[in-house]
C-alpha positions as a printed Julia matrix, in Angstrom:
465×3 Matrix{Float64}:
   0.0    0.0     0.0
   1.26   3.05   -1.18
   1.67   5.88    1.55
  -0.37   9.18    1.72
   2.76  11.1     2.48
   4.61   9.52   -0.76
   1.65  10.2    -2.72
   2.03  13.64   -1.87
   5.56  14.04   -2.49
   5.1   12.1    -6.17
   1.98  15.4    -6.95
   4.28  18.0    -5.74
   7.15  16.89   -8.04
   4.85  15.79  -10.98
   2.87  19.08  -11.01
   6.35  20.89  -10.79
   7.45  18.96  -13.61
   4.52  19.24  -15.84
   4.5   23.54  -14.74
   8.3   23.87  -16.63
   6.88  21.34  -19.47
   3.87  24.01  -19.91
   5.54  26.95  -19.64
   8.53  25.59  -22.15
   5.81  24.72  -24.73
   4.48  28.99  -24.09
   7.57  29.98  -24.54
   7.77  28.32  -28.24
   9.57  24.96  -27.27
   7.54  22.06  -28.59
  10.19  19.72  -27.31
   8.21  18.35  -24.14
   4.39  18.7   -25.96
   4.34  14.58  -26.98
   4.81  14.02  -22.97
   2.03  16.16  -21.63
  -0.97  14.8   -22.02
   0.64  11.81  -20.43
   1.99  13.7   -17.38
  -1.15  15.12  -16.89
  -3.11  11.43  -17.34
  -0.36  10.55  -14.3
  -1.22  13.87  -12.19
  -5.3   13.21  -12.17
  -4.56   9.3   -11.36
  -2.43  10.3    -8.25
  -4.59  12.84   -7.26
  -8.06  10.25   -7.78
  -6.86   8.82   -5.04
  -6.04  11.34   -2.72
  -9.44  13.26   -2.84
 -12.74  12.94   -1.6
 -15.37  11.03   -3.67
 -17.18  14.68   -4.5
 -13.79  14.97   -6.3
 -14.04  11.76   -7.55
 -16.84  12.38   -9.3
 -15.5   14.7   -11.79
 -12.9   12.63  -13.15
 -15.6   10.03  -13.4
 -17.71  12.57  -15.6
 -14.76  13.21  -17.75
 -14.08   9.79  -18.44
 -17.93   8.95  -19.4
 -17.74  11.59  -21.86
 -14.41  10.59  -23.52
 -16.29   7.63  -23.96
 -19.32   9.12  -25.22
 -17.39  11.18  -27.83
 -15.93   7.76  -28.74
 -18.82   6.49  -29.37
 -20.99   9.57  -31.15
 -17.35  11.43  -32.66
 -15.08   7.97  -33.32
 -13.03  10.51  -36.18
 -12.33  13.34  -33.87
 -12.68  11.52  -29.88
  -8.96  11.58  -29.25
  -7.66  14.48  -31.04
 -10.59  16.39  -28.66
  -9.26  13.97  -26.06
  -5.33  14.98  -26.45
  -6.51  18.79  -26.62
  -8.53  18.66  -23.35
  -5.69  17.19  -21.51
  -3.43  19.91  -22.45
  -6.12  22.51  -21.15
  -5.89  20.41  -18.1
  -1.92  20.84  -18.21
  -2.32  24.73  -18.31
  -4.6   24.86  -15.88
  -2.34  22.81  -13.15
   0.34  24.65  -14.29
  -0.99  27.71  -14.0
  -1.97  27.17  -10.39
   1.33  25.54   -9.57
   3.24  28.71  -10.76
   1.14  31.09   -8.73
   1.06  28.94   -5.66
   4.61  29.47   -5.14
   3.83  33.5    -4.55
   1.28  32.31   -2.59
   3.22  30.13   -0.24
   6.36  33.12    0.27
   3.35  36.13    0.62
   2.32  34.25    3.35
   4.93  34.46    5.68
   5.55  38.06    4.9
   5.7   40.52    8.17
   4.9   43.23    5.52
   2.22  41.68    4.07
   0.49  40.77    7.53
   1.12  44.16    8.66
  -0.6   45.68    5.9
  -3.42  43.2     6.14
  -4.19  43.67    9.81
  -3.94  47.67    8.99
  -7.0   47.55    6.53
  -8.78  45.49    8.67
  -8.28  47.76   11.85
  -9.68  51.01    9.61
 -12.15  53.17   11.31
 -15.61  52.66   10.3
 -15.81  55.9     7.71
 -13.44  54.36    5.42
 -13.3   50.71    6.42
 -15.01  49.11    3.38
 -13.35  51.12    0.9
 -10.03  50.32    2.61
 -11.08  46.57    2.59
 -12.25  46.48   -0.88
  -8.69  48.49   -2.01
  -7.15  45.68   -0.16
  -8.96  42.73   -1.19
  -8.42  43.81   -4.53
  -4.34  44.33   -4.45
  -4.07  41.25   -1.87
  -6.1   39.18   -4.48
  -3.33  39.65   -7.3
  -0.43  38.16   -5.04
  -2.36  35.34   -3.01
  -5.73  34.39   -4.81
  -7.86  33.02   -2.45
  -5.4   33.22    0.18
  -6.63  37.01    0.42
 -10.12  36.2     1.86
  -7.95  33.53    3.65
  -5.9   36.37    5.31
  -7.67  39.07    5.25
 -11.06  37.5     6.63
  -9.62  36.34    9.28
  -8.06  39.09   10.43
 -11.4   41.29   10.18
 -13.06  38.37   11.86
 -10.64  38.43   14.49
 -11.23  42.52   14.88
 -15.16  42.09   14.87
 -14.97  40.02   17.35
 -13.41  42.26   19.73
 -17.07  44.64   19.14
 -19.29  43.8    22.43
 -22.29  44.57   21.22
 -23.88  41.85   19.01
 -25.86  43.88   17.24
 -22.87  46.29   15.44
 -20.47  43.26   15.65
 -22.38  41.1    13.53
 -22.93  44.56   10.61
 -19.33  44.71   10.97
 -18.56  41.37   10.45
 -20.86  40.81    7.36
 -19.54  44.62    5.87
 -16.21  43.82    6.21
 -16.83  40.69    4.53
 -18.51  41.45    1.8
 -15.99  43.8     0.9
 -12.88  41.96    0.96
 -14.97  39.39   -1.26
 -16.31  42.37   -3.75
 -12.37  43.43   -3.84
 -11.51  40.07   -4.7
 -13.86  39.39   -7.16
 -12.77  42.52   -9.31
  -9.67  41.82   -9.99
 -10.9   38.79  -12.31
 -11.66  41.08  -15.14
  -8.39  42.06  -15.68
  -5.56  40.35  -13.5
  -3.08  38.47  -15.6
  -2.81  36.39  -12.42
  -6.39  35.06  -12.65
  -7.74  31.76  -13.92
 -10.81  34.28  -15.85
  -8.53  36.15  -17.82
  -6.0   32.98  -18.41
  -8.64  31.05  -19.9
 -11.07  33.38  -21.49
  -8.18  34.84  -23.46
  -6.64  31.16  -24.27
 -10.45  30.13  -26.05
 -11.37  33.4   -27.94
  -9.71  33.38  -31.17
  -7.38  36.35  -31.56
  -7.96  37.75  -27.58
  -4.66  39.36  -26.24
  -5.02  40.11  -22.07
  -2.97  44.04  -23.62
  -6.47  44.75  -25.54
  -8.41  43.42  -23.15
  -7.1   45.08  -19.74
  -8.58  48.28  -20.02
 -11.94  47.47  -20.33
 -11.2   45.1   -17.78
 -10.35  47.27  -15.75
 -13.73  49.72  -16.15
 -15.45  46.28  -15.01
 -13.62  46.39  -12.18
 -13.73  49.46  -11.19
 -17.89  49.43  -11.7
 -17.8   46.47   -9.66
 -15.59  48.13   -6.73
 -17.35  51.11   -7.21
 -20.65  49.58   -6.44
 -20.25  47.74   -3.6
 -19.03  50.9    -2.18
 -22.27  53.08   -3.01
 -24.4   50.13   -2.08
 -22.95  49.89    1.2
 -22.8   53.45    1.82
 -26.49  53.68    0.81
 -27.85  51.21    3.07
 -25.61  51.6     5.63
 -27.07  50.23    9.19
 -28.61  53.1    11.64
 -27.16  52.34   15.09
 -28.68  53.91   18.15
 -25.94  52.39   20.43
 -22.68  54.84   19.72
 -19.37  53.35   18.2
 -17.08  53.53   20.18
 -13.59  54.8    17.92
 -10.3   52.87   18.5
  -7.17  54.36   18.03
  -5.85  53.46   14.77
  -1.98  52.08   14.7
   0.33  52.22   12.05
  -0.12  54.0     8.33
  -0.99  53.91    4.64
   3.13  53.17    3.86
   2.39  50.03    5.37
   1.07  49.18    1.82
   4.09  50.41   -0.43
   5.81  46.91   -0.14
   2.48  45.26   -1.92
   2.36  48.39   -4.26
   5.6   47.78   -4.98
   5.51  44.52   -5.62
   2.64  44.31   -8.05
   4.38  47.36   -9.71
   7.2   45.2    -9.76
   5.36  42.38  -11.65
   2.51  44.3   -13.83
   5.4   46.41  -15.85
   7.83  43.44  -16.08
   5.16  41.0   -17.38
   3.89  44.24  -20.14
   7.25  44.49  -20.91
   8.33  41.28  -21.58
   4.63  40.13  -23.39
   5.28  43.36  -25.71
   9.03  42.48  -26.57
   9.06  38.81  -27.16
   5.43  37.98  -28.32
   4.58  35.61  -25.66
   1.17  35.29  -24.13
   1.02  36.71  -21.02
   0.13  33.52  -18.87
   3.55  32.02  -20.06
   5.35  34.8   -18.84
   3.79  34.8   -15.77
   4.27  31.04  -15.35
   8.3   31.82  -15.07
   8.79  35.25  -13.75
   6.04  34.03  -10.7
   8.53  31.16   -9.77
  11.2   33.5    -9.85
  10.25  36.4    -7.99
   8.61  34.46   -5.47
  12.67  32.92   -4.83
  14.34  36.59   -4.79
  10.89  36.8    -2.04
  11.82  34.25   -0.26
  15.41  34.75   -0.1
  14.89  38.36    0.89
  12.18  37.11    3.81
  15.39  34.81    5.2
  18.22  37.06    4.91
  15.56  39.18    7.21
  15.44  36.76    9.32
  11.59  36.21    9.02
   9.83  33.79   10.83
   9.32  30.45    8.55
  11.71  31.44    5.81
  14.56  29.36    6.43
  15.11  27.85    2.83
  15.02  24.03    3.71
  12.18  23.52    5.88
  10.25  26.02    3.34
  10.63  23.4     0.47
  10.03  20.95    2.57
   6.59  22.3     3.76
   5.69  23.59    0.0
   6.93  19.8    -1.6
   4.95  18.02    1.3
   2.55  20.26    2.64
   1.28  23.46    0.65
   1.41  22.15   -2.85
  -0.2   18.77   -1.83
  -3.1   20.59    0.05
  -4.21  21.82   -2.83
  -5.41  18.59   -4.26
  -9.27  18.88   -4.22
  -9.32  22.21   -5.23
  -6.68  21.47   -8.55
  -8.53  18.56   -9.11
 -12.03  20.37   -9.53
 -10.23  23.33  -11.69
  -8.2   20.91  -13.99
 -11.34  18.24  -14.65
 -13.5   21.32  -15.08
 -10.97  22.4   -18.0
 -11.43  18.53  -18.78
 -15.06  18.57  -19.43
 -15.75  21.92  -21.06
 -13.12  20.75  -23.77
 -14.46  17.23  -24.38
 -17.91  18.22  -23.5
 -17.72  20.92  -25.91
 -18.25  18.45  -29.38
 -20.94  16.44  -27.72
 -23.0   19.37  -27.09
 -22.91  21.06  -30.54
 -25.45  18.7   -31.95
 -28.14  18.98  -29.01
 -27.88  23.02  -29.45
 -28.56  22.17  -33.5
 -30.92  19.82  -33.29
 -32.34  22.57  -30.75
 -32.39  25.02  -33.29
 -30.11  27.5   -31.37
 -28.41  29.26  -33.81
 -25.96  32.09  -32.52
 -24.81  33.19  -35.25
 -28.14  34.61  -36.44
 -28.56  36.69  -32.84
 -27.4   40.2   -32.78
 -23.79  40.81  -31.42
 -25.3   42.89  -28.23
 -27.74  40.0   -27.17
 -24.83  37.68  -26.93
 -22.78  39.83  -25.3
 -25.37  40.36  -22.58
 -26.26  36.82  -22.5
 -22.48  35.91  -21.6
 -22.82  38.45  -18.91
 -25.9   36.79  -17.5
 -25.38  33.2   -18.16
 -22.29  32.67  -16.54
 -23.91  33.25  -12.99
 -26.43  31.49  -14.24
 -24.87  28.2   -14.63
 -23.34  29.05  -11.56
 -26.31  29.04   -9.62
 -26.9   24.99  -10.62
 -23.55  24.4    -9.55
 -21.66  25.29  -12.48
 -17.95  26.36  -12.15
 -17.03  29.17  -14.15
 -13.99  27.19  -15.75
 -16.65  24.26  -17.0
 -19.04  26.74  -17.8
 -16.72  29.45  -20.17
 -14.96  26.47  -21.75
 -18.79  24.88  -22.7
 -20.07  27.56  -24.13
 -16.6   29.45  -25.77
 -16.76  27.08  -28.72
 -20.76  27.96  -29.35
 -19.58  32.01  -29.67
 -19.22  33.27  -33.17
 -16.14  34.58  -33.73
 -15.1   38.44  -33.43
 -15.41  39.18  -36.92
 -18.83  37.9   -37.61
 -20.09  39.75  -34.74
 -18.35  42.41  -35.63
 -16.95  43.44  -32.52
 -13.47  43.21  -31.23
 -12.31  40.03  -29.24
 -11.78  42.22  -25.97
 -15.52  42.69  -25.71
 -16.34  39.21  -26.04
 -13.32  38.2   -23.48
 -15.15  41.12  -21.08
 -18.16  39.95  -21.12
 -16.91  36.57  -20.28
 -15.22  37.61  -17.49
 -17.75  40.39  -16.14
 -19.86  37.24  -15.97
 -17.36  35.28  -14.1
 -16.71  37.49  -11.83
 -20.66  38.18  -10.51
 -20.82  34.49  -10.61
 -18.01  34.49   -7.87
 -20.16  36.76   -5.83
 -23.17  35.25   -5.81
 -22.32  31.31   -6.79
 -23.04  29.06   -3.52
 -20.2   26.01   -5.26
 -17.23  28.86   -5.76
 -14.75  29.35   -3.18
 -15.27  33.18   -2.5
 -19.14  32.74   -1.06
 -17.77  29.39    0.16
 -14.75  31.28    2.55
 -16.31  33.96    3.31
 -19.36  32.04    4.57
 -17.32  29.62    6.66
 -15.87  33.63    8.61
 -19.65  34.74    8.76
 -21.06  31.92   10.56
 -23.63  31.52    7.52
 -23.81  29.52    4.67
 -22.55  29.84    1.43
 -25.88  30.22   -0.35
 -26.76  33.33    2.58
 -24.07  35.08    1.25
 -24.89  34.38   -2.52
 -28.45  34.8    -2.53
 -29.38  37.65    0.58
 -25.97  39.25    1.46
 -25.32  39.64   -2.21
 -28.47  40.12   -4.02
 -28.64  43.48   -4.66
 -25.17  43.89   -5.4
 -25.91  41.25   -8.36
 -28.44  42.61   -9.74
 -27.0   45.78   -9.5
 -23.61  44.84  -11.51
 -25.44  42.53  -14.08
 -27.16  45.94  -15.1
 -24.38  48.09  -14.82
 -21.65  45.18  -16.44
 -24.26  44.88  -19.4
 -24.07  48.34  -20.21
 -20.49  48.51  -19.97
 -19.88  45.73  -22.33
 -21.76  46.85  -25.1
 -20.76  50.81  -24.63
 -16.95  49.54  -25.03
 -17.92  46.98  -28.04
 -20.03  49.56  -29.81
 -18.22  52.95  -28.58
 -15.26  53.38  -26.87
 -13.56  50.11  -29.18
């Protein structure tokens, strides 16, 4: 019988392995491309039986469809089959490459110390500050932001005695960090939206994309903000003000940082060509060693080089098994899934192509949290439907409005989905469900930003582009 703790080892060192295949085949290497859809194969097997049967179930779903395509598609089955696997690579190696920053941000002083700052703001500015922070924390640690930053906002809620304004603090605090988090999907080059929408639309670049990215994220920021100010709770009891500690330069390590990161990775994506998720999947890895190095020679708790590898090769990397094994079958399925539901939406008599470019725009907007309402995850869902969209030119709209829409959509469906990690975190720091903070801490909020994302997606296809 085959340990757990060897098992572990073999996915840290075969995900590390397959993340420099991937990013050697970005940077325009074909040397290792025969080997990974074999390497991944290996990856899923090991990881099949280190996950929960929910888990489980995925890779079962995977495999019945390979064999339904085999069956219905016997020309195409494992061309579609090959293909799928190597959106399964990207995926894991995607991951793998940012959980390195991940693992070194973590056992930052600065980056704790900024954290429990914004959480310790006074109430006039709190949620702004929180939002600000989700955001920028979201681009270095993914979900490790709510991770951090909710508990630390947790931990200062709870300090509130009365019940009453500790648990409007708690849920305001909350919902911000998550609203932060959830706007940077629209236009991080560190996120899984923008990775993957801009890998399916033909002829999407993340350069012509970014700026109206970045108006979704700013609407979605934005709104949260007036939302909260708008209904903000009366209180007849008064607040009581603590004296704040420390300032805003507190942050100019993480502004730094992403500074750091965001012109090196423009730079480099405008001088050599290369998409901007393969540059990301080396420079990551590499500034997250100058990090760690740095955090040692300072003598920072945790960053003594050995025992760091050991705990990322045994312990960090590993952990993430159930959730890498949901994103990479969910890359799985949409691809091979894709072929076997063209001919239900023709025999439906769905045609796209004859709807008007602003209808599927919208749609895309809409759907997306849709799907993710019946349990959908975004990655399944965008790689589903991508091969159903016309293409640019016969809407005749750009590809950055189609990759916006895509990921306005994604990024509502992480604040209001009850299966996506966001509502799923920062339910477990509310005390409430998942689904509470989807459906009634977030309703408004939706349904504000699926009007306001609408009309920003077809005012940048139709105007501004």
């Amino acid at each position: 019988m085959v340990s757990a703790q060897l098992l572990d080892r073999c996915t840290a060192l075969l995900l590390i392995l397959l993340t420099i295949m991937v990013a050697t085949s970005e940077w325009g290497s074909n040397l290792f491309d025969p080997l990974i859809p074999g390497l991944t194969l290996l990856v899923l097997v090991v990881l099949f039986f280190r996950v929960r049967n929910a888990r489980r179930v995925f890779v079962g779903v995977g495999v019945a469809l390979v064999l339904l395509l085999a069956l219905t598609h016997p020309d195409v089955w494992w061309d579609t089959t090959v293909r799928a696997l190597h959106s399964s690579a990207f995926i894991a190696a995607f991951f793998t490459a940012l959980s390195t920053l991940r693992n070194v941000a973590e056992t930052s002083p600065a980056i704790r110390a900024g954290g429990i700052f914004l959480a310790a703001q006074p109430p006039g500015r709190r949620y702004a500050a929180l939002t600000a922070g989700g955001h920028l924390f979201a681009l270095l640690l993914n979900y490790g932001a709510i991770s951090l930053l909710g508990s630390l906002a947790s931990t200062s809620a709870a300090t509130e005695p009365d019940p009453v304004i500790r648990s409007h603090r708690t849920r305001r605090m909350l919902l911000a960090i998550q609203r932060g988090f959830v706007a940077s999907l629209p236009w991080s080059p560190l996120a899984f939206a923008m990775a993957i929408t801009t890998a399916l639309i033909p002829d999407a670049r993340w350069s012509d994309a970014v700026l109206p990215g970045l108006g979704a994220s700013v609407i979605l920021m934005a709104t949260g903000w007036a939302l909260d100010t708008i209904f903000k709770p009366r209180l007849t009891a008064p607040v009581v003000r603590k004296p704040q500690e420390g300032s805003w330069a507190l942050m100019l390590p993480l502004l730094f940082l992403l500074a750091l990161m965001g012109i090196t990775v423009f730079t480099l994506h405008e001088a050599t060509g290369i998409r901007i998720v393969g540059i990301v999947m080396v420079e990551v890895p590499l500034i997250s060693t100058i990090w760690a190095l740095i955090q040692w020679r300072g003598g920072a708790p945790g960053a003594e080089p050995g025992p760091r590898i050991r705990r990322y090769l045994t312990h960090d990397l590993p952990g993430y098994k159930g959730e890498l094994t949901l994103l990479m079958m969910a890359g799985f399925i949409g691809a091979v899934g894709a072929p076997v539901l063209a001919p239900v939406i023709a025999a439906a008599g769905l045609d796209l192509g004859a709807l008007p470019a602003g209808v599927i725009l919208v749609a895309l907007v809409w759907l997306i949290p849709l799907l993710g309402q019946l349990g959908m995850n975004p990655i399944l869902a965008v790689t589903l439907l991508a091969p159903s969209i016309p293409t640019a030119d016969a809407l005749g709209v750009p590809p950055a409005a189609i990759v916006t829409a895509i990921v306005s959509g994604w990024a509502i469906s992480g604040a209001s989905s009850p299966f996506t990690a966001t509502t799923l975190l920062i339910g477990s720091f509310g005390g409430v469900s998942a689904a509470h903070v989807g459906v009634r801490w977030n309703a408004g909020y939706v349904a504000a930003v699926l009007l306001l994302l609408s009309a920003w997606v077809l005012f940048f296809a139709y105007v501004l582009a």
